Amino acid sequence: MKVDLHSHGIIGFHDFWLERQAGGLETNLLKLIADECFEKDVGLCAITSQYEEGQIDEPLTGLIHDRFGYLCREAERLPKGYNAKADKENILLVVEKAGRRVGILNSQSVGGRIGERRVDTIVVGSNRVPVAKPLDWTLDYAIDNGFINIGEHIKAPELFSIEEYIDKYLSLEWNAQMIVPSWMRHIPVVGKQVRSACRRNNKEVIKYAKRIRKPVVPVSDAHRIEDIGIANIDINHPLLNSLIYNAMEKGNGRKVLDILYDVIKNKQFNPNFGYESFLGLVDWRRVYSAGVQVYLGDEGLPEGQRQEGDMRLGNRSLYLKEFK
């Protein structure tokens, strides 16, 4: 079973991203993601939410940031031939088509803090981990709730190091988006856009992981649906396959998470390293930059008015689908 533990699906679930990356407001994202997983034999795919403090709790725009919840609502309008069901703990959503099943795992890129610095961590199992807390608090929260901590971008110099907290991470990620030669960081304009996406960062992660004896997990960090699974881990675990297959009848989200934890801890997987294409990286970064400008507006986004920025990007799709 191929497993991708860090994937955003598309850049965001606002109208802006749906129109540019998914074909329009009425596109069923769950169907597109499931079909991509079926095509690539990805049996488990984590869909990673990322938001700032307070955004997920906004009554008008919160569902946009709750990617797992959004996909669960998409399950209500899957076309004929598809079935889907989530477990009671909101850990796992399973989609079935023609006898095949794929598990969608809930996950989050959590913004913690070391002093005034922001440090992101991948948490697999939930997207309700409080943000903007001290990093050690964030990691302990995830551990106490039985989730999986994965070190995100730990060797990207612009994104800060988490080495002093390394014992609280189950594994470190190898990121498929980090494709750029280091010398390109010095090119005007282009360098700024790709500075945190250098291949050297992945090489440093592997060297560091060997030294501290931590597993390295390749992930896609996909911001386009077609990039899901371009890097992954391959797990041969009969019980895991069985749990996914039977999850629609029995839930099994917590059991799937527990097995994943043990498999990763004991390095019982084969890593599949694969990179994003350079054109693919430029493509989604270009769309991302355009969306940021819309989010901020002409005069910039005043502090405390993030909902205003979300509304600029749009949430009409939620109302077209009656997600009130």
PDB file of N, CA and C in Angstrom, residues 54-135:
ATOM      1  N   GLY A  54      -7.827  31.101  14.796  1.00  0.00           N
ATOM      2  CA  GLY A  54      -9.192  31.603  14.666  1.00  0.00           C
ATOM      3  C   GLY A  54      -9.854  31.333  13.339  1.00  0.00           C
ATOM      4  N   GLN A  55      -9.094  31.054  12.281  1.00  0.00           N
ATOM      5  CA  GLN A  55      -9.704  30.920  10.964  1.00  0.00           C
ATOM      6  C   GLN A  55     -10.660  29.746  10.873  1.00  0.00           C
ATOM      7  N   ILE A  56     -10.295  28.612  11.472  1.00  0.00           N
ATOM      8  CA  ILE A  56     -11.133  27.423  11.316  1.00  0.00           C
ATOM      9  C   ILE A  56     -12.437  27.540  12.105  1.00  0.00           C
ATOM     10  N   ASP A  57     -12.500  28.477  13.034  1.00  0.00           N
ATOM     11  CA  ASP A  57     -13.696  28.657  13.859  1.00  0.00           C
ATOM     12  C   ASP A  57     -14.624  29.751  13.340  1.00  0.00           C
ATOM     13  N   GLU A  58     -14.266  30.414  12.242  1.00  0.00           N
ATOM     14  CA  GLU A  58     -15.126  31.449  11.680  1.00  0.00           C
ATOM     15  C   GLU A  58     -16.417  30.821  11.147  1.00  0.00           C
ATOM     16  N   PRO A  59     -17.583  31.326  11.539  1.00  0.00           N
ATOM     17  CA  PRO A  59     -18.838  30.703  11.118  1.00  0.00           C
ATOM     18  C   PRO A  59     -19.079  30.747   9.609  1.00  0.00           C
ATOM     19  N   LEU A  60     -18.562  31.779   8.926  1.00  0.00           N
ATOM     20  CA  LEU A  60     -18.823  31.907   7.500  1.00  0.00           C
ATOM     21  C   LEU A  60     -17.784  31.220   6.634  1.00  0.00           C
ATOM     22  N   THR A  61     -16.573  31.071   7.131  1.00  0.00           N
ATOM     23  CA  THR A  61     -15.482  30.582   6.275  1.00  0.00           C
ATOM     24  C   THR A  61     -14.707  29.414   6.868  1.00  0.00           C
ATOM     25  N   GLY A  62     -15.079  28.960   8.054  1.00  0.00           N
ATOM     26  CA  GLY A  62     -14.290  27.928   8.730  1.00  0.00           C
ATOM     27  C   GLY A  62     -14.173  26.628   7.967  1.00  0.00           C
ATOM     28  N   LEU A  63     -15.230  26.214   7.263  1.00  0.00           N
ATOM     29  CA  LEU A  63     -15.199  24.932   6.563  1.00  0.00           C
ATOM     30  C   LEU A  63     -14.147  24.921   5.457  1.00  0.00           C
ATOM     31  N   ILE A  64     -13.843  26.094   4.900  1.00  0.00           N
ATOM     32  CA  ILE A  64     -12.807  26.174   3.873  1.00  0.00           C
ATOM     33  C   ILE A  64     -11.471  25.698   4.430  1.00  0.00           C
ATOM     34  N   HIS A  65     -11.201  26.007   5.695  1.00  0.00           N
ATOM     35  CA  HIS A  65      -9.929  25.651   6.313  1.00  0.00           C
ATOM     36  C   HIS A  65      -9.947  24.243   6.906  1.00  0.00           C
ATOM     37  N   ASP A  66     -11.119  23.706   7.154  1.00  0.00           N
ATOM     38  CA  ASP A  66     -11.278  22.333   7.648  1.00  0.00           C
ATOM     39  C   ASP A  66     -11.355  21.403   6.440  1.00  0.00           C
ATOM     40  N   ARG A  67     -10.210  21.082   5.871  1.00  0.00           N
ATOM     41  CA  ARG A  67     -10.219  20.333   4.610  1.00  0.00           C
ATOM     42  C   ARG A  67     -10.836  18.953   4.756  1.00  0.00           C
ATOM     43  N   PHE A  68     -10.564  18.294   5.880  1.00  0.00           N
ATOM     44  CA  PHE A  68     -11.153  16.974   6.088  1.00  0.00           C
ATOM     45  C   PHE A  68     -12.671  17.089   6.192  1.00  0.00           C
ATOM     46  N   GLY A  69     -13.161  18.061   6.967  1.00  0.00           N
ATOM     47  CA  GLY A  69     -14.599  18.266   7.074  1.00  0.00           C
ATOM     48  C   GLY A  69     -15.232  18.606   5.744  1.00  0.00           C
ATOM     49  N   TYR A  70     -14.536  19.405   4.962  1.00  0.00           N
ATOM     50  CA  TYR A  70     -15.023  19.768   3.632  1.00  0.00           C
ATOM     51  C   TYR A  70     -15.190  18.521   2.766  1.00  0.00           C
ATOM     52  N   LEU A  71     -14.187  17.640   2.797  1.00  0.00           N
ATOM     53  CA  LEU A  71     -14.267  16.431   1.991  1.00  0.00           C
ATOM     54  C   LEU A  71     -15.354  15.490   2.490  1.00  0.00           C
ATOM     55  N   CYS A  72     -15.579  15.489   3.800  1.00  0.00           N
ATOM     56  CA  CYS A  72     -16.685  14.679   4.333  1.00  0.00           C
ATOM     57  C   CYS A  72     -18.028  15.192   3.805  1.00  0.00           C
ATOM     58  N   ARG A  73     -18.153  16.501   3.658  1.00  0.00           N
ATOM     59  CA  ARG A  73     -19.372  17.046   3.071  1.00  0.00           C
ATOM     60  C   ARG A  73     -19.450  16.725   1.585  1.00  0.00           C
ATOM     61  N   GLU A  74     -18.312  16.718   0.911  1.00  0.00           N
ATOM     62  CA  GLU A  74     -18.299  16.327  -0.495  1.00  0.00           C
ATOM     63  C   GLU A  74     -18.798  14.891  -0.677  1.00  0.00           C
ATOM     64  N   ALA A  75     -18.588  14.052   0.342  1.00  0.00           N
ATOM     65  CA  ALA A  75     -19.038  12.660   0.261  1.00  0.00           C
ATOM     66  C   ALA A  75     -20.550  12.574   0.082  1.00  0.00           C
ATOM     67  N   GLU A  76     -21.267  13.596   0.557  1.00  0.00           N
ATOM     68  CA  GLU A  76     -22.721  13.584   0.467  1.00  0.00           C
ATOM     69  C   GLU A  76     -23.220  13.731  -0.966  1.00  0.00           C
ATOM     70  N   ARG A  77     -22.347  14.205  -1.879  1.00  0.00           N
ATOM     71  CA  ARG A  77     -22.791  14.431  -3.254  1.00  0.00           C
ATOM     72  C   ARG A  77     -21.880  13.738  -4.266  1.00  0.00           C
ATOM     73  N   LEU A  78     -21.238  12.650  -3.835  1.00  0.00           N
ATOM     74  CA  LEU A  78     -20.468  11.860  -4.784  1.00  0.00           C
ATOM     75  C   LEU A  78     -21.383  11.281  -5.867  1.00  0.00           C
ATOM     76  N   PRO A  79     -20.899  11.141  -7.084  1.00  0.00           N
ATOM     77  CA  PRO A  79     -21.742  10.590  -8.155  1.00  0.00           C
ATOM     78  C   PRO A  79     -22.018   9.105  -7.953  1.00  0.00           C
ATOM     79  N   LYS A  80     -22.927   8.608  -8.726  1.00  0.00           N
ATOM     80  CA  LYS A  80     -23.286   7.195  -8.676  1.00  0.00           C
ATOM     81  C   LYS A  80     -22.057   6.335  -8.938  1.00  0.00           C
ATOM     82  N   GLY A  81     -21.927   5.261  -8.162  1.00  0.00           N
ATOM     83  CA  GLY A  81     -20.783   4.380  -8.293  1.00  0.00           C
ATOM     84  C   GLY A  81     -19.725   4.598  -7.231  1.00  0.00           C
ATOM     85  N   TYR A  82     -19.853   5.698  -6.472  1.00  0.00           N
ATOM     86  CA  TYR A  82     -18.936   6.004  -5.378  1.00  0.00           C
ATOM     87  C   TYR A  82     -19.685   5.922  -4.054  1.00  0.00           C
ATOM     88  N   ASN A  83     -19.000   5.449  -3.028  1.00  0.00           N
ATOM     89  CA  ASN A  83     -19.512   5.471  -1.666  1.00  0.00           C
ATOM     90  C   ASN A  83     -18.406   5.970  -0.746  1.00  0.00           C
ATOM     91  N   ALA A  84     -18.790   6.595   0.357  1.00  0.00           N
ATOM     92  CA  ALA A  84     -17.772   7.106   1.289  1.00  0.00           C
ATOM     93  C   ALA A  84     -18.349   7.152   2.696  1.00  0.00           C
ATOM     94  N   LYS A  85     -17.449   6.959   3.676  1.00  0.00           N
ATOM     95  CA  LYS A  85     -17.857   7.025   5.075  1.00  0.00           C
ATOM     96  C   LYS A  85     -16.661   7.408   5.930  1.00  0.00           C
ATOM     97  N   ALA A  86     -16.923   8.310   6.906  1.00  0.00           N
ATOM     98  CA  ALA A  86     -15.879   8.724   7.852  1.00  0.00           C
ATOM     99  C   ALA A  86     -16.099   8.038   9.192  1.00  0.00           C
ATOM    100  N   ASP A  87     -15.014   7.843   9.948  1.00  0.00           N
ATOM    101  CA  ASP A  87     -15.137   7.273  11.280  1.00  0.00           C
ATOM    102  C   ASP A  87     -15.613   8.348  12.260  1.00  0.00           C
ATOM    103  N   LYS A  88     -15.996   7.938  13.465  1.00  0.00           N
ATOM    104  CA  LYS A  88     -16.580   8.865  14.439  1.00  0.00           C
ATOM    105  C   LYS A  88     -15.574   9.861  14.996  1.00  0.00           C
ATOM    106  N   GLU A  89     -14.271   9.539  14.946  1.00  0.00           N
ATOM    107  CA  GLU A  89     -13.244  10.425  15.491  1.00  0.00           C
ATOM    108  C   GLU A  89     -12.688  11.403  14.462  1.00  0.00           C
ATOM    109  N   ASN A  90     -13.223  11.368  13.236  1.00  0.00           N
ATOM    110  CA  ASN A  90     -12.739  12.242  12.164  1.00  0.00           C
ATOM    111  C   ASN A  90     -11.245  12.061  11.901  1.00  0.00           C
ATOM    112  N   ILE A  91     -10.810  10.813  11.920  1.00  0.00           N
ATOM    113  CA  ILE A  91      -9.428  10.474  11.576  1.00  0.00           C
ATOM    114  C   ILE A  91      -9.343   9.983  10.130  1.00  0.00           C
ATOM    115  N   LEU A  92     -10.342   9.215   9.718  1.00  0.00           N
ATOM    116  CA  LEU A  92     -10.270   8.497   8.449  1.00  0.00           C
ATOM    117  C   LEU A  92     -11.587   8.593   7.687  1.00  0.00           C
ATOM    118  N   LEU A  93     -11.490   8.911   6.413  1.00  0.00           N
ATOM    119  CA  LEU A  93     -12.611   8.903   5.480  1.00  0.00           C
ATOM    120  C   LEU A  93     -12.264   7.921   4.369  1.00  0.00           C
ATOM    121  N   VAL A  94     -13.105   6.922   4.146  1.00  0.00           N
ATOM    122  CA  VAL A  94     -12.832   5.896   3.139  1.00  0.00           C
ATOM    123  C   VAL A  94     -13.776   6.079   1.957  1.00  0.00           C
ATOM    124  N   VAL A  95     -13.200   6.052   0.755  1.00  0.00           N
ATOM    125  CA  VAL A  95     -13.974   6.170  -0.481  1.00  0.00           C
ATOM    126  C   VAL A  95     -13.876   4.858  -1.233  1.00  0.00           C
ATOM    127  N   GLU A  96     -15.012   4.385  -1.721  1.00  0.00           N
ATOM    128  CA  GLU A  96     -15.064   3.130  -2.468  1.00  0.00           C
ATOM    129  C   GLU A  96     -15.571   3.372  -3.883  1.00  0.00           C
ATOM    130  N   LYS A  97     -14.944   2.711  -4.827  1.00  0.00           N
ATOM    131  CA  LYS A  97     -15.390   2.740  -6.223  1.00  0.00           C
ATOM    132  C   LYS A  97     -15.051   1.406  -6.863  1.00  0.00           C
ATOM    133  N   ALA A  98     -16.065   0.731  -7.383  1.00  0.00           N
ATOM    134  CA  ALA A  98     -15.874  -0.535  -8.109  1.00  0.00           C
ATOM    135  C   ALA A  98     -15.061  -1.545  -7.300  1.00  0.00           C
ATOM    136  N   GLY A  99     -15.342  -1.625  -6.002  1.00  0.00           N
ATOM    137  CA  GLY A  99     -14.677  -2.597  -5.147  1.00  0.00           C
ATOM    138  C   GLY A  99     -13.317  -2.174  -4.631  1.00  0.00           C
ATOM    139  N   ARG A 100     -12.820  -1.039  -5.069  1.00  0.00           N
ATOM    140  CA  ARG A 100     -11.535  -0.531  -4.576  1.00  0.00           C
ATOM    141  C   ARG A 100     -11.795   0.546  -3.520  1.00  0.00           C
ATOM    142  N   ARG A 101     -10.887   0.650  -2.548  1.00  0.00           N
ATOM    143  CA  ARG A 101     -11.069   1.605  -1.469  1.00  0.00           C
ATOM    144  C   ARG A 101      -9.780   2.373  -1.209  1.00  0.00           C
ATOM    145  N   VAL A 102      -9.938   3.653  -0.907  1.00  0.00           N
ATOM    146  CA  VAL A 102      -8.812   4.489  -0.521  1.00  0.00           C
ATOM    147  C   VAL A 102      -9.178   5.220   0.765  1.00  0.00           C
ATOM    148  N   GLY A 103      -8.211   5.323   1.674  1.00  0.00           N
ATOM    149  CA  GLY A 103      -8.423   6.023   2.926  1.00  0.00           C
ATOM    150  C   GLY A 103      -7.867   7.437   2.862  1.00  0.00           C
ATOM    151  N   ILE A 104      -8.678   8.410   3.255  1.00  0.00           N
ATOM    152  CA  ILE A 104      -8.244   9.803   3.357  1.00  0.00           C
ATOM    153  C   ILE A 104      -8.027  10.091   4.840  1.00  0.00           C
ATOM    154  N   LEU A 105      -6.788  10.403   5.202  1.00  0.00           N
ATOM    155  CA  LEU A 105      -6.447  10.674   6.591  1.00  0.00           C
ATOM    156  C   LEU A 105      -6.533  12.168   6.885  1.00  0.00           C
ATOM    157  N   ASN A 106      -7.047  12.494   8.051  1.00  0.00           N
ATOM    158  CA  ASN A 106      -7.078  13.876   8.517  1.00  0.00           C
ATOM    159  C   ASN A 106      -5.675  14.270   8.985  1.00  0.00           C
ATOM    160  N   SER A 107      -5.207  15.436   8.582  1.00  0.00           N
ATOM    161  CA  SER A 107      -3.894  15.898   9.031  1.00  0.00           C
ATOM    162  C   SER A 107      -3.842  17.419   9.002  1.00  0.00           C
ATOM    163  N   GLN A 108      -2.771  17.950   9.582  1.00  0.00           N
ATOM    164  CA  GLN A 108      -2.657  19.397   9.729  1.00  0.00           C
ATOM    165  C   GLN A 108      -1.196  19.813   9.753  1.00  0.00           C
ATOM    166  N   SER A 109      -0.889  20.887   9.069  1.00  0.00           N
ATOM    167  CA  SER A 109       0.395  21.561   9.231  1.00  0.00           C
ATOM    168  C   SER A 109       0.193  22.612  10.315  1.00  0.00           C
ATOM    169  N   VAL A 110       0.701  22.319  11.506  1.00  0.00           N
ATOM    170  CA  VAL A 110       0.401  23.125  12.690  1.00  0.00           C
ATOM    171  C   VAL A 110       1.490  24.175  12.893  1.00  0.00           C
ATOM    172  N   GLY A 111       1.094  25.409  12.988  1.00  0.00           N
ATOM    173  CA  GLY A 111       2.038  26.487  13.262  1.00  0.00           C
ATOM    174  C   GLY A 111       2.264  26.640  14.755  1.00  0.00           C
ATOM    175  N   GLY A 112       3.372  26.113  15.253  1.00  0.00           N
ATOM    176  CA  GLY A 112       3.768  26.317  16.644  1.00  0.00           C
ATOM    177  C   GLY A 112       4.786  27.439  16.736  1.00  0.00           C
ATOM    178  N   ARG A 113       5.285  27.699  17.951  1.00  0.00           N
ATOM    179  CA  ARG A 113       6.213  28.818  18.118  1.00  0.00           C
ATOM    180  C   ARG A 113       7.391  28.448  19.012  1.00  0.00           C
ATOM    181  N   ILE A 114       8.551  28.913  18.610  1.00  0.00           N
ATOM    182  CA  ILE A 114       9.723  28.940  19.476  1.00  0.00           C
ATOM    183  C   ILE A 114      10.043  30.420  19.681  1.00  0.00           C
ATOM    184  N   GLY A 115       9.668  30.946  20.820  1.00  0.00           N
ATOM    185  CA  GLY A 115       9.769  32.387  21.021  1.00  0.00           C
ATOM    186  C   GLY A 115       8.836  33.097  20.058  1.00  0.00           C
ATOM    187  N   GLU A 116       9.381  34.003  19.251  1.00  0.00           N
ATOM    188  CA  GLU A 116       8.578  34.715  18.267  1.00  0.00           C
ATOM    189  C   GLU A 116       8.593  34.044  16.899  1.00  0.00           C
ATOM    190  N   ARG A 117       9.340  32.954  16.773  1.00  0.00           N
ATOM    191  CA  ARG A 117       9.460  32.282  15.484  1.00  0.00           C
ATOM    192  C   ARG A 117       8.354  31.262  15.300  1.00  0.00           C
ATOM    193  N   ARG A 118       7.850  31.177  14.084  1.00  0.00           N
ATOM    194  CA  ARG A 118       6.855  30.170  13.744  1.00  0.00           C
ATOM    195  C   ARG A 118       7.559  28.928  13.213  1.00  0.00           C
ATOM    196  N   VAL A 119       7.128  27.761  13.680  1.00  0.00           N
ATOM    197  CA  VAL A 119       7.676  26.482  13.231  1.00  0.00           C
ATOM    198  C   VAL A 119       6.507  25.553  12.913  1.00  0.00           C
ATOM    199  N   ASP A 120       6.438  25.070  11.675  1.00  0.00           N
ATOM    200  CA  ASP A 120       5.353  24.189  11.262  1.00  0.00           C
ATOM    201  C   ASP A 120       5.705  22.731  11.510  1.00  0.00           C
ATOM    202  N   THR A 121       4.704  21.970  11.930  1.00  0.00           N
ATOM    203  CA  THR A 121       4.843  20.540  12.176  1.00  0.00           C
ATOM    204  C   THR A 121       3.662  19.817  11.540  1.00  0.00           C
ATOM    205  N   ILE A 122       3.924  18.698  10.880  1.00  0.00           N
ATOM    206  CA  ILE A 122       2.836  17.877  10.353  1.00  0.00           C
ATOM    207  C   ILE A 122       2.311  16.971  11.462  1.00  0.00           C
ATOM    208  N   VAL A 123       1.015  17.065  11.717  1.00  0.00           N
ATOM    209  CA  VAL A 123       0.340  16.175  12.659  1.00  0.00           C
ATOM    210  C   VAL A 123      -0.655  15.329  11.865  1.00  0.00           C
ATOM    211  N   VAL A 124      -0.528  14.016  11.929  1.00  0.00           N
ATOM    212  CA  VAL A 124      -1.428  13.106  11.231  1.00  0.00           C
ATOM    213  C   VAL A 124      -2.418  12.536  12.238  1.00  0.00           C
ATOM    214  N   GLY A 125      -3.711  12.679  11.938  1.00  0.00           N
ATOM    215  CA  GLY A 125      -4.758  12.158  12.808  1.00  0.00           C
ATOM    216  C   GLY A 125      -5.809  13.178  13.176  1.00  0.00           C
ATOM    217  N   SER A 126      -5.527  14.450  12.952  1.00  0.00           N
ATOM    218  CA  SER A 126      -6.462  15.513  13.318  1.00  0.00           C
ATOM    219  C   SER A 126      -6.108  16.786  12.562  1.00  0.00           C
ATOM    220  N   ASN A 127      -7.075  17.689  12.425  1.00  0.00           N
ATOM    221  CA  ASN A 127      -6.760  19.043  11.987  1.00  0.00           C
ATOM    222  C   ASN A 127      -7.301  20.074  12.978  1.00  0.00           C
ATOM    223  N   ARG A 128      -7.433  19.636  14.215  1.00  0.00           N
ATOM    224  CA  ARG A 128      -7.941  20.512  15.275  1.00  0.00           C
ATOM    225  C   ARG A 128      -6.900  20.738  16.369  1.00  0.00           C
ATOM    226  N   VAL A 129      -5.645  20.651  16.022  1.00  0.00           N
ATOM    227  CA  VAL A 129      -4.585  20.955  16.981  1.00  0.00           C
ATOM    228  C   VAL A 129      -4.476  22.480  17.093  1.00  0.00           C
ATOM    229  N   PRO A 130      -4.569  23.059  18.274  1.00  0.00           N
ATOM    230  CA  PRO A 130      -4.483  24.520  18.414  1.00  0.00           C
ATOM    231  C   PRO A 130      -3.188  25.063  17.822  1.00  0.00           C
ATOM    232  N   VAL A 131      -3.293  26.206  17.150  1.00  0.00           N
ATOM    233  CA  VAL A 131      -2.123  26.818  16.520  1.00  0.00           C
ATOM    234  C   VAL A 131      -1.615  27.968  17.375  1.00  0.00           C
ATOM    235  N   ALA A 132      -0.412  28.444  17.035  1.00  0.00           N
ATOM    236  CA  ALA A 132       0.214  29.596  17.702  1.00  0.00           C
ATOM    237  C   ALA A 132       0.542  29.329  19.168  1.00  0.00           C
ATOM    238  N   LYS A 133       0.676  28.059  19.535  1.00  0.00           N
ATOM    239  CA  LYS A 133       1.106  27.678  20.880  1.00  0.00           C
ATOM    240  C   LYS A 133       2.615  27.419  20.869  1.00  0.00           C
ATOM    241  N   PRO A 134       3.269  27.398  22.031  1.00  0.00           N
ATOM    242  CA  PRO A 134       4.681  27.004  22.054  1.00  0.00           C
ATOM    243  C   PRO A 134       4.863  25.624  21.420  1.00  0.00           C
ATOM    244  N   LEU A 135       5.956  25.448  20.692  1.00  0.00           N
ATOM    245  CA  LEU A 135       6.146  24.218  19.934  1.00  0.00           C
ATOM    246  C   LEU A 135       6.135  22.984  20.827  1.00  0.00           C
TER     247      LEU A 135
END
